[in-house]
PDB file of C-alpha atoms in Angstrom:
ATOM      1  CA  MET A 222      -0.054  16.115  13.242  1.00 47.00           C
ATOM      2  CA  ASN A 223      -2.658  18.650  12.144  1.00 52.00           C
ATOM      3  CA  ALA A 224      -1.530  20.893  14.974  1.00 53.00           C
ATOM      4  CA  LEU A 225       1.779  21.336  13.171  1.00 61.00           C
ATOM      5  CA  ASN A 226      -0.025  23.133  10.358  1.00 60.00           C
ATOM      6  CA  HIS A 227      -0.168  26.053  12.757  1.00 63.00           C
ATOM      7  CA  TRP A 228      -0.080  29.450  11.102  1.00 57.00           C
ATOM      8  CA  LYS A 229       3.048  30.484  13.015  1.00 66.00           C
ATOM      9  CA  ILE A 230       5.275  27.735  11.684  1.00 73.00           C
ATOM     10  CA  LYS A 231       3.640  26.794   8.385  1.00 71.00           C
ATOM     11  CA  PRO A 232       5.828  29.080   6.219  1.00 72.00           C
ATOM     12  CA  PHE A 233       9.036  27.963   7.969  1.00 74.00           C
ATOM     13  CA  VAL A 234       8.831  24.182   7.524  1.00 79.00           C
ATOM     14  CA  ASN A 235       8.657  21.950   4.509  1.00 82.00           C
ATOM     15  CA  GLU A 236       6.558  18.789   4.335  1.00 83.00           C
ATOM     16  CA  LEU A 237       9.328  16.423   5.452  1.00 85.00           C
ATOM     17  CA  THR A 238      10.194  18.572   8.453  1.00 85.00           C
ATOM     18  CA  SER A 239       6.522  18.758   9.350  1.00 85.00           C
ATOM     19  CA  MET A 240       6.265  14.957   9.264  1.00 88.00           C
ATOM     20  CA  VAL A 241       9.294  14.519  11.540  1.00 90.00           C
ATOM     21  CA  LEU A 242       7.985  17.120  13.973  1.00 90.00           C
ATOM     22  CA  GLY A 243       4.632  15.315  13.933  1.00 90.00           C
ATOM     23  CA  GLN A 244       6.355  12.045  14.841  1.00 93.00           C
ATOM     24  CA  LEU A 245       8.168  13.862  17.619  1.00 93.00           C
ATOM     25  CA  VAL A 246       4.885  15.227  19.007  1.00 93.00           C
ATOM     26  CA  ASP A 247       3.271  11.753  18.805  1.00 94.00           C
ATOM     27  CA  LYS A 248       6.169  10.083  20.642  1.00 96.00           C
ATOM     28  CA  LYS A 249       6.112  12.805  23.298  1.00 96.00           C
ATOM     29  CA  ALA A 250       2.364  12.242  23.791  1.00 96.00           C
ATOM     30  CA  GLU A 251       2.914   8.492  24.144  1.00 97.00           C
ATOM     31  CA  LYS A 252       5.712   9.056  26.654  1.00 97.00           C
ATOM     32  CA  ASP A 253       3.536  11.445  28.669  1.00 97.00           C
ATOM     33  CA  ARG A 254       0.627   8.975  28.587  1.00 97.00           C
ATOM     34  CA  TRP A 255       2.762   6.196  30.093  1.00 97.00           C
ATOM     35  CA  LYS A 256       4.171   8.568  32.723  1.00 97.00           C
ATOM     36  CA  LYS A 257       0.652   9.630  33.727  1.00 98.00           C
ATOM     37  CA  ALA A 258      -0.467   5.987  33.991  1.00 97.00           C
ATOM     38  CA  ILE A 259       2.517   5.115  36.184  1.00 97.00           C
ATOM     39  CA  ASN A 260       1.741   8.040  38.483  1.00 97.00           C
ATOM     40  CA  GLN A 261      -1.942   7.084  38.746  1.00 97.00           C
ATOM     41  CA  TRP A 262      -1.160   3.465  39.610  1.00 96.00           C
ATOM     42  CA  GLY A 263       1.436   4.588  42.152  1.00 96.00           C
ATOM     43  CA  LEU A 264      -1.079   6.851  43.840  1.00 97.00           C
ATOM     44  CA  SER A 265      -3.673   4.072  43.908  1.00 96.00           C
ATOM     45  CA  MET A 266      -1.134   1.758  45.524  1.00 96.00           C
ATOM     46  CA  ILE A 267      -0.393   4.359  48.207  1.00 97.00           C
ATOM     47  CA  PHE A 268      -4.122   4.810  48.781  1.00 97.00           C
ATOM     48  CA  VAL A 269      -4.654   1.051  49.196  1.00 96.00           C
ATOM     49  CA  VAL A 270      -1.767   0.773  51.683  1.00 95.00           C
ATOM     50  CA  VAL A 271      -3.097   3.693  53.747  1.00 96.00           C
ATOM     51  CA  ALA A 272      -6.671   2.362  53.589  1.00 95.00           C
ATOM     52  CA  THR A 273      -5.474  -1.072  54.733  1.00 92.00           C
ATOM     53  CA  PHE A 274      -3.680   0.391  57.742  1.00 90.00           C
ATOM     54  CA  VAL A 275      -6.698   2.537  58.611  1.00 93.00           C
ATOM     55  CA  TYR A 276      -8.952  -0.531  58.321  1.00 91.00           C
ATOM     56  CA  LEU A 277      -6.667  -2.574  60.560  1.00 87.00           C
ATOM     57  CA  TYR A 278      -6.354   0.212  63.116  1.00 86.00           C
ATOM     58  CA  LEU A 279     -10.051   1.096  63.269  1.00 88.00           C
ATOM     59  CA  TYR A 280     -11.728  -2.298  62.857  1.00 82.00           C
ATOM     60  CA  LYS A 281      -9.341  -5.103  63.699  1.00 77.00           C
ATOM     61  CA  LEU A 282      -7.208  -3.665  66.478  1.00 74.00           C
ATOM     62  CA  PRO A 283     -10.097  -2.749  68.849  1.00 71.00           C
ATOM     63  CA  THR A 284     -11.642  -6.227  68.535  1.00 72.00           C
ATOM     64  CA  ALA A 285      -8.362  -8.103  68.959  1.00 68.00           C
ATOM     65  CA  SER A 286      -7.712 -10.058  72.094  1.00 69.00           C
ATOM     66  CA  MET A 287      -4.636  -9.281  74.112  1.00 69.00           C
ATOM     67  CA  PHE A 288      -3.440 -12.873  73.745  1.00 70.00           C
ATOM     68  CA  ALA A 289      -4.112 -13.234  70.012  1.00 73.00           C
ATOM     69  CA  ASN A 290      -1.213 -13.708  67.658  1.00 78.00           C
ATOM     70  CA  PRO A 291      -0.922 -10.529  65.530  1.00 74.00           C
ATOM     71  CA  LEU A 292       0.101 -12.445  62.398  1.00 78.00           C
ATOM     72  CA  THR A 293      -2.874 -14.782  62.694  1.00 79.00           C
ATOM     73  CA  LEU A 294      -5.120 -11.802  63.219  1.00 76.00           C
ATOM     74  CA  LEU A 295      -3.611 -10.035  60.227  1.00 77.00           C
ATOM     75  CA  PHE A 296      -3.688 -12.894  57.739  1.00 80.00           C
ATOM     76  CA  SER A 297      -7.037 -14.339  58.739  1.00 85.00           C
ATOM     77  CA  ASP A 298      -8.820 -11.273  57.373  1.00 86.00           C
ATOM     78  CA  GLU A 299      -9.900 -11.527  53.737  1.00 92.00           C
ATOM     79  CA  MET A 300      -9.787  -7.748  53.271  1.00 91.00           C
ATOM     80  CA  VAL A 301      -6.046  -7.826  53.968  1.00 91.00           C
ATOM     81  CA  TRP A 302      -5.653 -10.615  51.381  1.00 94.00           C
ATOM     82  CA  ILE A 303      -7.585  -8.614  48.788  1.00 95.00           C
ATOM     83  CA  CYS A 304      -5.420  -5.547  49.370  1.00 94.00           C
ATOM     84  CA  THR A 305      -2.243  -7.662  49.283  1.00 94.00           C
ATOM     85  CA  GLY A 306      -3.350  -9.214  45.992  1.00 95.00           C
ATOM     86  CA  PHE A 307      -4.044  -5.770  44.551  1.00 96.00           C
ATOM     87  CA  LEU A 308      -0.631  -4.532  45.638  1.00 95.00           C
ATOM     88  CA  ILE A 309       1.141  -7.536  44.090  1.00 96.00           C
ATOM     89  CA  PHE A 310      -0.794  -7.158  40.841  1.00 97.00           C
ATOM     90  CA  SER A 311      -0.137  -3.406  40.796  1.00 96.00           C
ATOM     91  CA  SER A 312       3.571  -3.908  41.379  1.00 95.00           C
ATOM     92  CA  PHE A 313       3.928  -6.230  38.404  1.00 97.00           C
ATOM     93  CA  TYR A 314       1.740  -3.974  36.264  1.00 97.00           C
ATOM     94  CA  MET A 315       3.859  -0.951  37.163  1.00 96.00           C
ATOM     95  CA  ILE A 316       7.039  -2.842  36.237  1.00 97.00           C
ATOM     96  CA  TRP A 317       5.478  -3.584  32.833  1.00 98.00           C
ATOM     97  CA  MET A 318       4.389   0.048  32.424  1.00 97.00           C
ATOM     98  CA  LYS A 319       7.866   1.305  33.328  1.00 97.00           C
ATOM     99  CA  LYS A 320       9.311  -0.854  30.552  1.00 98.00           C
ATOM    100  CA  LYS A 321       6.805   0.644  28.115  1.00 97.00           C
ATOM    101  CA  TYR A 322       7.655   4.144  29.362  1.00 98.00           C
ATOM    102  CA  LYS A 323      11.372   3.482  28.952  1.00 98.00           C
ATOM    103  CA  LYS A 324      10.815   2.295  25.372  1.00 98.00           C
ATOM    104  CA  ALA A 325       8.668   5.340  24.557  1.00 97.00           C
ATOM    105  CA  ASP A 326      11.265   7.639  26.121  1.00 97.00           C
ATOM    106  CA  ASP A 327      14.084   6.014  24.145  1.00 97.00           C
ATOM    107  CA  ASP A 328      12.105   6.344  20.896  1.00 97.00           C
ATOM    108  CA  PHE A 329      11.314   9.987  21.608  1.00 97.00           C
ATOM    109  CA  GLU A 330      14.907  10.844  22.478  1.00 96.00           C
ATOM    110  CA  ALA A 331      16.235   9.021  19.402  1.00 96.00           C
ATOM    111  CA  ILE A 332      13.978  11.013  17.076  1.00 95.00           C
ATOM    112  CA  ARG A 333      14.725  14.268  18.904  1.00 95.00           C
ATOM    113  CA  LYS A 334      18.503  13.777  18.796  1.00 95.00           C
ATOM    114  CA  ASP A 335      18.362  12.708  15.160  1.00 94.00           C
ATOM    115  CA  PHE A 336      16.398  15.862  14.350  1.00 92.00           C
ATOM    116  CA  ILE A 337      19.000  17.996  16.124  1.00 92.00           C
ATOM    117  CA  ASP A 338      21.921  16.205  14.434  1.00 92.00           C
ATOM    118  CA  ARG A 339      20.435  16.606  10.969  1.00 90.00           C
ATOM    119  CA  ASN A 340      19.373  20.210  11.553  1.00 86.00           C
ATOM    120  CA  GLU A 341      20.868  21.521   8.294  1.00 84.00           C
ATOM    121  CA  GLU A 342      18.794  19.085   6.221  1.00 85.00           C
ATOM    122  CA  TRP A 343      15.409  20.178   7.592  1.00 84.00           C
ATOM    123  CA  TRP A 344      15.604  23.815   6.522  1.00 82.00           C
ATOM    124  CA  SER A 345      15.872  23.735   2.754  1.00 76.00           C
ATOM    125  CA  ASP A 346      16.280  27.404   1.853  1.00 80.00           C
ATOM    126  CA  GLU A 347      17.923  30.440   3.444  1.00 82.00           C
ATOM    127  CA  ASP A 348      14.653  32.021   4.633  1.00 81.00           C
ATOM    128  CA  GLN A 349      13.649  28.857   6.479  1.00 80.00           C
ATOM    129  CA  TRP A 350      17.127  28.603   8.003  1.00 83.00           C
ATOM    130  CA  ASP A 351      16.972  32.197   9.261  1.00 84.00           C
ATOM    131  CA  GLN A 352      13.498  31.726  10.773  1.00 82.00           C
ATOM    132  CA  ARG A 353      13.967  28.273  12.342  1.00 86.00           C
ATOM    133  CA  HIS A 354      14.034  29.803  15.828  1.00 87.00           C
ATOM    134  CA  VAL A 355      10.272  30.430  15.426  1.00 86.00           C
ATOM    135  CA  VAL A 356       9.735  26.678  15.068  1.00 87.00           C
ATOM    136  CA  PHE A 357      12.056  25.956  18.013  1.00 89.00           C
ATOM    137  CA  GLU A 358      10.143  28.373  20.246  1.00 90.00           C
ATOM    138  CA  PHE A 359       6.787  27.051  19.064  1.00 89.00           C
ATOM    139  CA  MET A 360       7.722  23.426  19.819  1.00 90.00           C
ATOM    140  CA  LYS A 361       9.046  24.382  23.250  1.00 91.00           C
ATOM    141  CA  LYS A 362       6.016  26.503  24.121  1.00 91.00           C
ATOM    142  CA  GLU A 363       3.235  24.303  22.727  1.00 89.00           C
ATOM    143  CA  TYR A 364       4.589  20.784  23.269  1.00 92.00           C
ATOM    144  CA  ASN A 365       7.469  21.247  25.732  1.00 93.00           C
ATOM    145  CA  ILE A 366       9.885  19.691  23.253  1.00 93.00           C
ATOM    146  CA  ASN A 367      13.379  21.108  23.096  1.00 92.00           C
ATOM    147  CA  ILE A 368      14.796  20.669  19.585  1.00 91.00           C
ATOM    148  CA  LEU A 369      17.456  23.344  19.958  1.00 86.00           C
ATOM    149  CA  HIS A 370      19.969  21.455  22.113  1.00 84.00           C
ATOM    150  CA  LYS A 371      20.602  17.833  23.021  1.00 81.00           C
TER     151      LYS A 371
END
């Protein structure tokens, strides 16, 4: 919230507007944090799947007998079970994180749309109203938050 006391926008916002913009920045940061976590877990899941196939191809396939059952060979290895357990855990964890991301996104969008709908209330005097585009550009440039249009 201290970042909103920036010299470029300080004269153009009152205290209430600054608080709402601060909430908007906080919700955007929370949304971005959940999105980053989802992407990291997704990449780790892809890495584990690829590593499991490489392990099976390099270490299990050359030592396998021609007459061995492939499913027995596959599921008798504890490394495969560990990777399968990780993938199951990661899948459920990602489902939970996606719910958290959806909630954070809904909260962010609700505050953003409310700010846009009540635009006339945030700029108390004529000078602030005439210079509100400076705040719009600042929020878009610094925080990638569009408060000009829904």
